[in-house]
Amino acid sequence: MSVSVRIPTILRTFTGGESEVKAEGATLSEVVADLNANHPGIAGRILDDNGKIRRFVNVYVGDEDVRFAEGLDTATPEGVQISIIPAVAGG
């Protein structure tokens, strides 16, 4: 399934400055793997050492926060937009 992935500014060094890229996969896990195959290193900024979505990274498939869906097993239907949003912290 071909999907579009919105890339936050902080990760655009992996995508040559592109704010949106295409990726393939029927699940979010497959999409992240495809992203990493085409943009080496990006998965390490999305996933932790255990292969889970990093605590301070929010990922949406369409309008659905994957933390409240199936996580990396969330289905990614053809044409859906995936948004990667790093949490902002500060004081």
mmCIF file of C-alpha atoms in Angstrom:
data_model
loop_
_atom_site.group_PDB
_atom_site.id
_atom_site.type_symbol
_atom_site.label_atom_id
_atom_site.label_comp_id
_atom_site.label_asym_id
_atom_site.label_seq_id
_atom_site.Cartn_x
_atom_site.Cartn_y
_atom_site.Cartn_z
ATOM 1 C CA MET A 1 0.000 0.000 0.000
ATOM 2 C CA SER A 2 1.368 3.390 -0.922
ATOM 3 C CA VAL A 3 1.004 6.050 1.763
ATOM 4 C CA SER A 4 2.328 9.557 2.326
ATOM 5 C CA VAL A 5 4.365 10.323 5.418
ATOM 6 C CA ARG A 6 4.645 13.842 6.817
ATOM 7 C CA ILE A 7 8.168 14.375 8.081
ATOM 8 C CA PRO A 8 8.807 16.837 10.928
ATOM 9 C CA THR A 9 11.516 19.441 10.445
ATOM 10 C CA ILE A 10 13.904 17.701 12.838
ATOM 11 C CA LEU A 11 13.904 14.516 10.694
ATOM 12 C CA ARG A 12 14.139 16.156 7.276
ATOM 13 C CA THR A 13 17.908 15.697 7.178
ATOM 14 C CA PHE A 14 17.101 12.028 6.504
ATOM 15 C CA THR A 15 14.766 12.874 3.611
ATOM 16 C CA GLY A 16 16.892 15.454 1.838
ATOM 17 C CA GLY A 17 14.747 18.267 3.206
ATOM 18 C CA GLU A 18 11.460 16.786 1.985
ATOM 19 C CA SER A 19 8.484 17.496 4.245
ATOM 20 C CA GLU A 20 6.458 14.615 2.822
ATOM 21 C CA VAL A 21 7.599 11.321 1.305
ATOM 22 C CA LYS A 22 5.906 8.235 -0.100
ATOM 23 C CA ALA A 23 6.305 4.845 1.557
ATOM 24 C CA GLU A 24 4.961 1.336 1.109
ATOM 25 C CA GLY A 25 3.441 -1.014 3.660
ATOM 26 C CA ALA A 26 0.212 -2.558 4.889
ATOM 27 C CA THR A 27 1.061 -1.789 8.533
ATOM 28 C CA LEU A 28 2.902 1.025 10.271
ATOM 29 C CA SER A 29 5.779 -1.360 10.984
ATOM 30 C CA GLU A 30 6.170 -2.067 7.260
ATOM 31 C CA VAL A 31 5.964 1.644 6.457
ATOM 32 C CA VAL A 32 8.727 2.467 8.967
ATOM 33 C CA ALA A 33 10.891 -0.318 7.499
ATOM 34 C CA ASP A 34 10.320 1.048 3.983
ATOM 35 C CA LEU A 35 11.094 4.578 5.163
ATOM 36 C CA ASN A 36 14.348 3.341 6.664
ATOM 37 C CA ALA A 37 15.268 1.445 3.498
ATOM 38 C CA ASN A 38 14.837 4.629 1.458
ATOM 39 C CA HIS A 39 16.052 7.087 4.100
ATOM 40 C CA PRO A 40 18.663 5.210 6.191
ATOM 41 C CA GLY A 41 18.713 6.081 9.876
ATOM 42 C CA ILE A 42 15.229 7.545 10.151
ATOM 43 C CA ALA A 43 13.806 4.487 11.935
ATOM 44 C CA GLY A 44 16.327 4.997 14.745
ATOM 45 C CA ARG A 45 14.735 8.356 15.452
ATOM 46 C CA ILE A 46 11.196 6.912 15.457
ATOM 47 C CA LEU A 47 11.813 3.597 17.225
ATOM 48 C CA ASP A 48 13.706 2.856 20.424
ATOM 49 C CA ASP A 49 16.257 0.056 20.959
ATOM 50 C CA ASN A 50 13.420 -2.407 21.608
ATOM 51 C CA GLY A 51 11.706 -1.615 18.304
ATOM 52 C CA LYS A 52 8.850 0.309 19.928
ATOM 53 C CA ILE A 53 7.772 3.835 19.058
ATOM 54 C CA ARG A 54 9.852 6.240 21.115
ATOM 55 C CA ARG A 55 8.112 7.670 24.132
ATOM 56 C CA PHE A 56 8.311 11.253 22.887
ATOM 57 C CA VAL A 57 7.275 10.566 19.292
ATOM 58 C CA ASN A 58 3.602 10.621 18.346
ATOM 59 C CA VAL A 59 2.510 8.864 15.175
ATOM 60 C CA TYR A 60 -0.874 9.266 13.539
ATOM 61 C CA VAL A 61 -2.370 7.150 10.779
ATOM 62 C CA GLY A 62 -4.969 9.485 9.361
ATOM 63 C CA ASP A 63 -6.432 11.132 12.455
ATOM 64 C CA GLU A 64 -5.800 8.146 14.729
ATOM 65 C CA ASP A 65 -3.029 8.153 17.333
ATOM 66 C CA VAL A 66 -1.433 4.705 16.959
ATOM 67 C CA ARG A 67 -0.846 4.498 20.713
ATOM 68 C CA PHE A 68 -4.614 4.067 21.070
ATOM 69 C CA ALA A 69 -4.865 1.750 18.064
ATOM 70 C CA GLU A 70 -2.617 -1.211 17.282
ATOM 71 C CA GLY A 71 0.740 0.556 17.607
ATOM 72 C CA LEU A 72 3.154 -0.614 14.928
ATOM 73 C CA ASP A 73 0.545 -3.154 13.788
ATOM 74 C CA THR A 74 -1.891 -0.364 12.856
ATOM 75 C CA ALA A 75 -3.158 -0.855 9.306
ATOM 76 C CA THR A 76 -2.048 1.719 6.750
ATOM 77 C CA PRO A 77 -4.675 1.746 3.976
ATOM 78 C CA GLU A 78 -3.760 2.873 0.468
ATOM 79 C CA GLY A 79 -3.418 6.660 0.257
ATOM 80 C CA VAL A 80 -3.602 7.356 3.994
ATOM 81 C CA GLN A 81 -1.446 10.120 5.418
ATOM 82 C CA ILE A 82 0.867 9.252 8.292
ATOM 83 C CA SER A 83 2.149 12.038 10.523
ATOM 84 C CA ILE A 84 5.247 11.771 12.693
ATOM 85 C CA ILE A 85 5.143 14.385 15.432
ATOM 86 C CA PRO A 86 7.932 14.648 17.995
ATOM 87 C CA ALA A 87 6.682 15.867 21.354
ATOM 88 C CA VAL A 88 7.961 19.243 22.423
ATOM 89 C CA ALA A 89 9.090 19.667 26.000
ATOM 90 C CA GLY A 90 10.521 22.570 27.824
ATOM 91 C CA GLY A 91 10.203 24.680 30.822
#
